[in-house]
Amino acid sequence: MKIPKSHPRYASLVRRERLVQGWRDGIVVPEGLIAQGRGEAFDYLFGEETTAPALVAEKAAAALLLTAERPVLSVNGNAAALAPKEVARLARAVSARIEVNLFHRTEARVGRIVKRLAAAGAREVLGPRPDARIPGLESKRALCHREGLYSADVVLVPLEDGDRTEALVRMGKTVISIDLNPLSRTSQRASVPIVDELTRALPSIERFARELRTDLPEARRIARAYDRRGNLRATLDFLGWRLRGVKPKADRPARLR
Ligand code: ATP
């Protein structure tokens, strides 16, 4: 479908189209489409823009990824369909590994996602032939790579579910999440919850990383100064402020039939 650029919600419609195409290509599962809908509802409430608290969390995320020993970007079907280039660019900017990690895992889908990321410029992508497990998770959701997620110290998990976020935190990792729902178990459990839309958050983290790359002491200072509770509080306060400011339209309503 060709979406006119003049449409007031152009960016959101493009994201929908990318996901539907990702579903047709066997990269996105139907559950992923539902997750996107939930995210969109929150994005609407936030005004479909990156908030000031999200920028603070994105800068802290950039600082943590840059100063990590073994940073890993975890990628699922939705992230691969929505932002493969952004993932590849961020991985290069912070010298992180990329690992495909799926909730609804099939080897064929892992393979297709690896291909999609490689086509978008990602260098080495882990995912096929996992050789380790995340403790505390059952079935295929636990599968990962010793060289990747298993031994990572800082992990970025876009659009992750709460259980896995919690399991990674329990392993002692610093977990950075990207999730538009500030109340999700993921946002509540992550070490650095970024409450922003994925395709805005990834380039923003990359921009901060490129700025901080030449000043690692400053990156360490930013990582230390980050206040998780204060940041989530500010996000919820912003949401409350926006909702209180919404006034019903004064125009006459459409006639009821
Ligand atoms: P949890 O287990 O953490 O409580 P959940 O059950 O809602 O959350 P999922 O159904 O896996 O977990 O949904 C993933 C989350 O991703 C949702 O909370 C949704 O708000 C968020 N999300 C979906 N699409 C985007 C997007 N494009 N950008 C940012 N967040 C998104």
Short mmCIF file of C-alpha atoms and ligand atoms in Angstrom, two decimals:
data_model
loop_
_atom_site.label_atom_id
_atom_site.label_comp_id
_atom_site.label_asym_id
_atom_site.label_seq_id
_atom_site.Cartn_x
_atom_site.Cartn_y
_atom_site.Cartn_z
CA MET A 1 0.00 0.00 0.00
CA LYS A 2 1.28 3.50 -0.85
CA ILE A 3 0.82 5.80 2.13
CA PRO A 4 0.68 9.54 1.28
CA LYS A 5 3.42 11.47 3.09
CA SER A 6 0.86 14.15 3.98
CA HIS A 7 -1.08 11.76 6.20
CA PRO A 8 -0.95 13.11 9.77
CA ARG A 9 0.05 9.71 11.13
CA TYR A 10 2.39 8.76 8.28
CA ALA A 11 5.22 7.35 10.42
CA SER A 12 2.87 5.14 12.38
CA LEU A 13 1.22 3.79 9.22
CA VAL A 14 4.61 3.03 7.67
CA ARG A 15 5.52 1.01 10.77
CA ARG A 16 2.26 -0.94 10.47
CA GLU A 17 2.98 -1.72 6.83
CA ARG A 18 6.50 -2.89 7.66
CA LEU A 19 5.14 -5.25 10.30
CA VAL A 20 2.44 -6.65 8.05
CA GLN A 21 5.06 -7.20 5.34
CA GLY A 22 7.28 -8.82 7.99
CA TRP A 23 4.41 -11.16 8.82
CA ARG A 24 3.98 -12.01 5.11
CA ASP A 25 7.73 -12.71 4.91
CA GLY A 26 7.61 -15.07 7.91
CA ILE A 27 9.62 -12.77 10.19
CA VAL A 28 6.83 -11.44 12.42
CA VAL A 29 4.34 -13.67 14.25
CA PRO A 30 0.67 -12.65 14.69
CA GLU A 31 1.34 -12.07 18.40
CA GLY A 32 3.88 -9.44 17.32
CA LEU A 33 1.13 -7.49 15.58
CA ILE A 34 -0.84 -7.42 18.83
CA ALA A 35 2.23 -6.21 20.74
CA GLN A 36 2.64 -3.37 18.20
CA GLY A 37 -1.00 -2.35 18.78
CA ARG A 38 -0.42 -2.11 22.50
CA GLY A 39 2.69 -0.03 21.91
CA GLU A 40 0.83 2.29 19.51
CA ALA A 41 -1.84 2.98 22.12
CA PHE A 42 0.83 4.18 24.55
CA ASP A 43 2.59 6.15 21.84
CA TYR A 44 -0.66 8.00 21.14
CA LEU A 45 -0.90 8.94 24.80
CA PHE A 46 2.70 10.19 24.83
CA GLY A 47 2.01 12.35 21.74
CA GLU A 48 4.01 10.12 19.33
CA GLU A 49 7.23 11.94 20.22
CA THR A 50 10.27 11.09 22.27
CA THR A 51 9.79 12.53 25.75
CA ALA A 52 12.48 14.31 27.77
CA PRO A 53 12.80 11.38 30.25
CA ALA A 54 13.17 8.96 27.31
CA LEU A 55 16.07 11.07 25.99
CA VAL A 56 17.76 10.85 29.40
CA ALA A 57 17.37 7.04 29.42
CA GLU A 58 18.64 6.83 25.82
CA LYS A 59 21.77 8.77 26.72
CA ALA A 60 22.36 6.51 29.73
CA ALA A 61 21.84 3.47 27.48
CA ALA A 62 24.42 4.79 25.00
CA ALA A 63 26.87 5.38 27.85
CA LEU A 64 26.37 1.87 29.25
CA LEU A 65 26.68 0.16 25.88
CA LEU A 66 29.84 2.11 25.05
CA THR A 67 31.57 1.32 28.34
CA ALA A 68 30.44 -2.34 28.45
CA GLU A 69 32.91 -5.22 28.09
CA ARG A 70 30.51 -7.45 26.16
CA PRO A 71 27.47 -5.52 24.92
CA VAL A 72 24.76 -7.44 23.04
CA LEU A 73 21.71 -6.23 21.13
CA SER A 74 18.95 -8.81 21.31
CA VAL A 75 16.65 -8.81 18.27
CA ASN A 76 13.19 -10.35 17.81
CA GLY A 77 10.89 -10.51 14.78
CA ASN A 78 9.24 -7.12 15.32
CA ALA A 79 12.59 -5.35 15.76
CA ALA A 80 13.98 -7.01 12.61
CA ALA A 81 10.91 -5.98 10.58
CA LEU A 82 10.72 -2.42 11.93
CA ALA A 83 14.34 -1.35 12.24
CA PRO A 84 16.95 -3.71 10.73
CA LYS A 85 19.20 -0.86 9.53
CA GLU A 86 18.94 0.98 12.84
CA VAL A 87 19.96 -2.19 14.71
CA ALA A 88 22.94 -2.72 12.41
CA ARG A 89 24.06 0.91 12.74
CA LEU A 90 23.79 0.93 16.53
CA ALA A 91 25.73 -2.34 16.77
CA ARG A 92 28.56 -0.76 14.77
CA ALA A 93 28.50 2.48 16.79
CA VAL A 94 28.90 0.70 20.15
CA SER A 95 30.78 -2.40 18.91
CA ALA A 96 28.04 -4.73 20.12
CA ARG A 97 27.11 -8.20 19.00
CA ILE A 98 23.64 -8.89 17.65
CA GLU A 99 21.76 -11.99 18.75
CA VAL A 100 18.39 -13.14 17.42
CA ASN A 101 16.33 -14.25 20.39
CA LEU A 102 12.73 -15.30 19.81
CA PHE A 103 9.83 -15.95 22.12
CA HIS A 104 8.06 -18.06 19.46
CA ARG A 105 11.22 -19.70 18.17
CA THR A 106 11.51 -21.76 15.02
CA GLU A 107 14.86 -22.32 13.33
CA ALA A 108 13.41 -21.22 9.97
CA ARG A 109 12.29 -17.86 11.41
CA VAL A 110 15.67 -17.33 13.10
CA GLY A 111 17.31 -17.93 9.72
CA ARG A 112 15.06 -15.45 7.93
CA ILE A 113 15.72 -12.77 10.57
CA VAL A 114 19.48 -13.31 10.36
CA LYS A 115 19.25 -12.84 6.59
CA ARG A 116 17.16 -9.67 6.97
CA LEU A 117 19.71 -8.19 9.39
CA ALA A 118 22.66 -9.16 7.19
CA ALA A 119 20.95 -7.49 4.20
CA ALA A 120 20.60 -4.34 6.33
CA GLY A 121 24.35 -4.27 7.01
CA ALA A 122 24.71 -6.27 10.24
CA ARG A 123 28.08 -7.99 10.37
CA GLU A 124 28.04 -11.12 12.50
CA VAL A 125 24.63 -12.16 13.80
CA LEU A 126 24.23 -14.88 16.42
CA GLY A 127 21.03 -16.92 16.66
CA PRO A 128 21.19 -20.19 14.77
CA ARG A 129 22.67 -23.15 16.69
CA PRO A 130 22.39 -21.79 20.27
CA ASP A 131 24.72 -23.44 22.79
CA ALA A 132 23.53 -22.11 26.19
CA ARG A 133 20.38 -21.46 28.21
CA ILE A 134 19.13 -18.53 30.26
CA PRO A 135 18.55 -20.04 33.73
CA GLY A 136 15.00 -19.92 35.09
CA LEU A 137 13.21 -20.01 31.72
CA GLU A 138 11.62 -23.11 30.32
CA SER A 139 11.50 -24.41 26.72
CA LYS A 140 12.94 -22.70 23.67
CA ARG A 141 12.60 -19.21 25.18
CA ALA A 142 15.77 -19.92 27.17
CA LEU A 143 18.02 -20.71 24.20
CA CYS A 144 20.96 -18.37 23.64
CA HIS A 145 24.65 -18.17 22.76
CA ARG A 146 27.52 -18.52 25.21
CA GLU A 147 29.46 -15.95 23.18
CA GLY A 148 26.46 -13.62 23.05
CA LEU A 149 23.59 -13.08 25.48
CA TYR A 150 24.84 -15.65 28.00
CA SER A 151 28.13 -13.90 28.74
CA ALA A 152 27.04 -10.31 27.97
CA ASP A 153 27.36 -7.69 30.69
CA VAL A 154 25.04 -5.12 29.06
CA VAL A 155 22.05 -6.24 26.97
CA LEU A 156 19.62 -4.13 24.95
CA VAL A 157 16.23 -5.85 24.69
CA PRO A 158 13.74 -4.07 22.45
CA LEU A 159 10.10 -5.19 22.86
CA GLU A 160 10.95 -7.98 25.28
CA ASP A 161 8.59 -9.85 27.58
CA GLY A 162 8.79 -9.45 31.34
CA ASP A 163 9.93 -12.99 32.18
CA ARG A 164 13.00 -12.89 30.04
CA THR A 165 13.91 -9.39 31.16
CA GLU A 166 13.71 -10.57 34.75
CA ALA A 167 15.77 -13.70 34.02
CA LEU A 168 18.53 -11.58 32.40
CA VAL A 169 18.53 -9.18 35.38
CA ARG A 170 18.82 -12.21 37.72
CA MET A 171 21.93 -13.29 35.77
CA GLY A 172 23.51 -10.01 36.91
CA LYS A 173 23.31 -8.23 33.57
CA THR A 174 22.51 -4.59 33.02
CA VAL A 175 19.33 -4.79 30.96
CA ILE A 176 18.25 -1.85 28.79
CA SER A 177 14.68 -2.22 27.51
CA ILE A 178 12.76 -0.34 24.82
CA ASP A 179 9.05 -0.57 25.55
CA LEU A 180 6.37 2.09 25.17
CA ASN A 181 4.40 0.70 28.10
CA PRO A 182 5.91 2.19 31.27
CA LEU A 183 3.82 -0.22 33.36
CA SER A 184 4.86 -3.45 31.62
CA ARG A 185 6.81 -5.97 33.64
CA THR A 186 9.71 -5.33 31.26
CA SER A 187 9.81 -1.58 31.98
CA GLN A 188 9.37 -2.24 35.68
CA ARG A 189 12.18 -4.80 35.84
CA ALA A 190 14.81 -3.47 33.39
CA SER A 191 17.89 -1.69 34.75
CA VAL A 192 17.37 1.09 32.18
CA PRO A 193 13.80 1.19 30.86
CA ILE A 194 13.52 3.34 27.73
CA VAL A 195 9.87 4.28 27.23
CA ASP A 196 9.96 5.29 23.57
CA GLU A 197 9.06 3.94 20.15
CA LEU A 198 11.67 1.54 18.76
CA THR A 199 12.36 3.33 15.46
CA ARG A 200 12.89 6.63 17.30
CA ALA A 201 14.83 5.16 20.23
CA LEU A 202 17.50 3.24 18.28
CA PRO A 203 18.79 6.22 16.19
CA SER A 204 18.64 8.38 19.30
CA ILE A 205 20.85 5.95 21.28
CA GLU A 206 23.19 5.81 18.28
CA ARG A 207 23.47 9.61 18.12
CA PHE A 208 24.36 9.76 21.82
CA ALA A 209 26.86 6.94 21.37
CA ARG A 210 28.61 8.77 18.53
CA GLU A 211 28.80 11.90 20.70
CA LEU A 212 30.13 10.06 23.75
CA ARG A 213 32.52 7.79 21.89
CA THR A 214 35.36 10.29 22.14
CA ASP A 215 34.84 10.92 25.87
CA LEU A 216 34.56 7.65 27.78
CA PRO A 217 35.08 9.26 31.23
CA GLU A 218 32.00 11.40 30.48
CA ALA A 219 30.11 8.24 29.38
CA ARG A 220 31.01 6.59 32.72
CA ARG A 221 29.81 9.67 34.60
CA ILE A 222 26.47 9.64 32.74
CA ALA A 223 25.99 5.92 33.42
CA ARG A 224 26.66 6.48 37.15
CA ALA A 225 24.38 9.52 37.39
CA TYR A 226 21.39 7.77 35.78
CA ASP A 227 18.52 7.48 38.27
CA ARG A 228 16.17 4.67 37.25
CA ARG A 229 13.35 5.37 39.69
CA GLY A 230 13.46 9.11 39.11
CA ASN A 231 13.39 8.57 35.35
CA LEU A 232 10.36 6.23 35.45
CA ARG A 233 8.66 8.65 37.84
CA ALA A 234 9.26 11.51 35.39
CA THR A 235 7.82 9.40 32.55
CA LEU A 236 4.62 8.67 34.49
CA ASP A 237 4.36 12.31 35.62
CA PHE A 238 4.65 13.43 32.00
CA LEU A 239 1.88 11.02 30.98
CA GLY A 240 -0.39 12.26 33.80
CA TRP A 241 0.31 15.88 32.84
CA ARG A 242 -0.56 15.21 29.21
CA LEU A 243 -3.78 13.41 30.04
CA ARG A 244 -4.90 16.12 32.45
CA GLY A 245 -4.33 18.69 29.69
CA VAL A 246 -6.59 16.92 27.17
CA LYS A 247 -9.85 18.86 26.70
CA PRO A 248 -12.86 17.44 24.87
CA LYS A 249 -13.32 19.24 21.54
CA ALA A 250 -15.76 22.17 21.77
CA ASP A 251 -17.21 21.46 18.29
CA ARG A 252 -20.67 20.02 18.11
CA PRO A 253 -20.50 16.23 18.08
CA ALA A 254 -21.63 14.32 15.02
CA ARG A 255 -25.37 13.79 15.12
CA LEU A 256 -26.43 10.53 16.71
CA ARG A 257 -28.66 8.49 14.46
P1 ATP B 1 5.36 -7.66 29.88
O1 ATP B 1 5.54 -9.15 29.81
O2 ATP B 1 6.65 -6.92 29.91
O3 ATP B 1 4.39 -7.17 30.95
P2 ATP B 1 3.77 -7.69 27.47
O4 ATP B 1 3.11 -8.95 27.88
O5 ATP B 1 2.93 -6.54 27.04
O6 ATP B 1 4.73 -7.10 28.55
P3 ATP B 1 4.59 -8.22 24.85
O7 ATP B 1 3.21 -8.60 24.50
O8 ATP B 1 5.71 -9.08 24.41
O9 ATP B 1 4.81 -8.04 26.38
O10 ATP B 1 4.75 -6.73 24.28
C1 ATP B 1 5.92 -6.11 24.14
C2 ATP B 1 5.84 -4.66 24.53
O11 ATP B 1 6.40 -3.92 23.47
C3 ATP B 1 4.47 -4.04 24.79
O12 ATP B 1 4.45 -3.58 26.11
C4 ATP B 1 4.36 -2.85 23.82
O13 ATP B 1 3.94 -1.70 24.51
C5 ATP B 1 5.78 -2.67 23.37
N1 ATP B 1 5.91 -2.26 21.96
C6 ATP B 1 5.33 -2.81 20.87
N2 ATP B 1 5.73 -2.21 19.75
C7 ATP B 1 6.60 -1.25 20.12
C8 ATP B 1 7.39 -0.31 19.40
N3 ATP B 1 7.35 -0.24 18.07
N4 ATP B 1 8.20 0.51 20.11
C9 ATP B 1 8.27 0.42 21.46
N5 ATP B 1 7.55 -0.46 22.20
C10 ATP B 1 6.73 -1.29 21.54
#
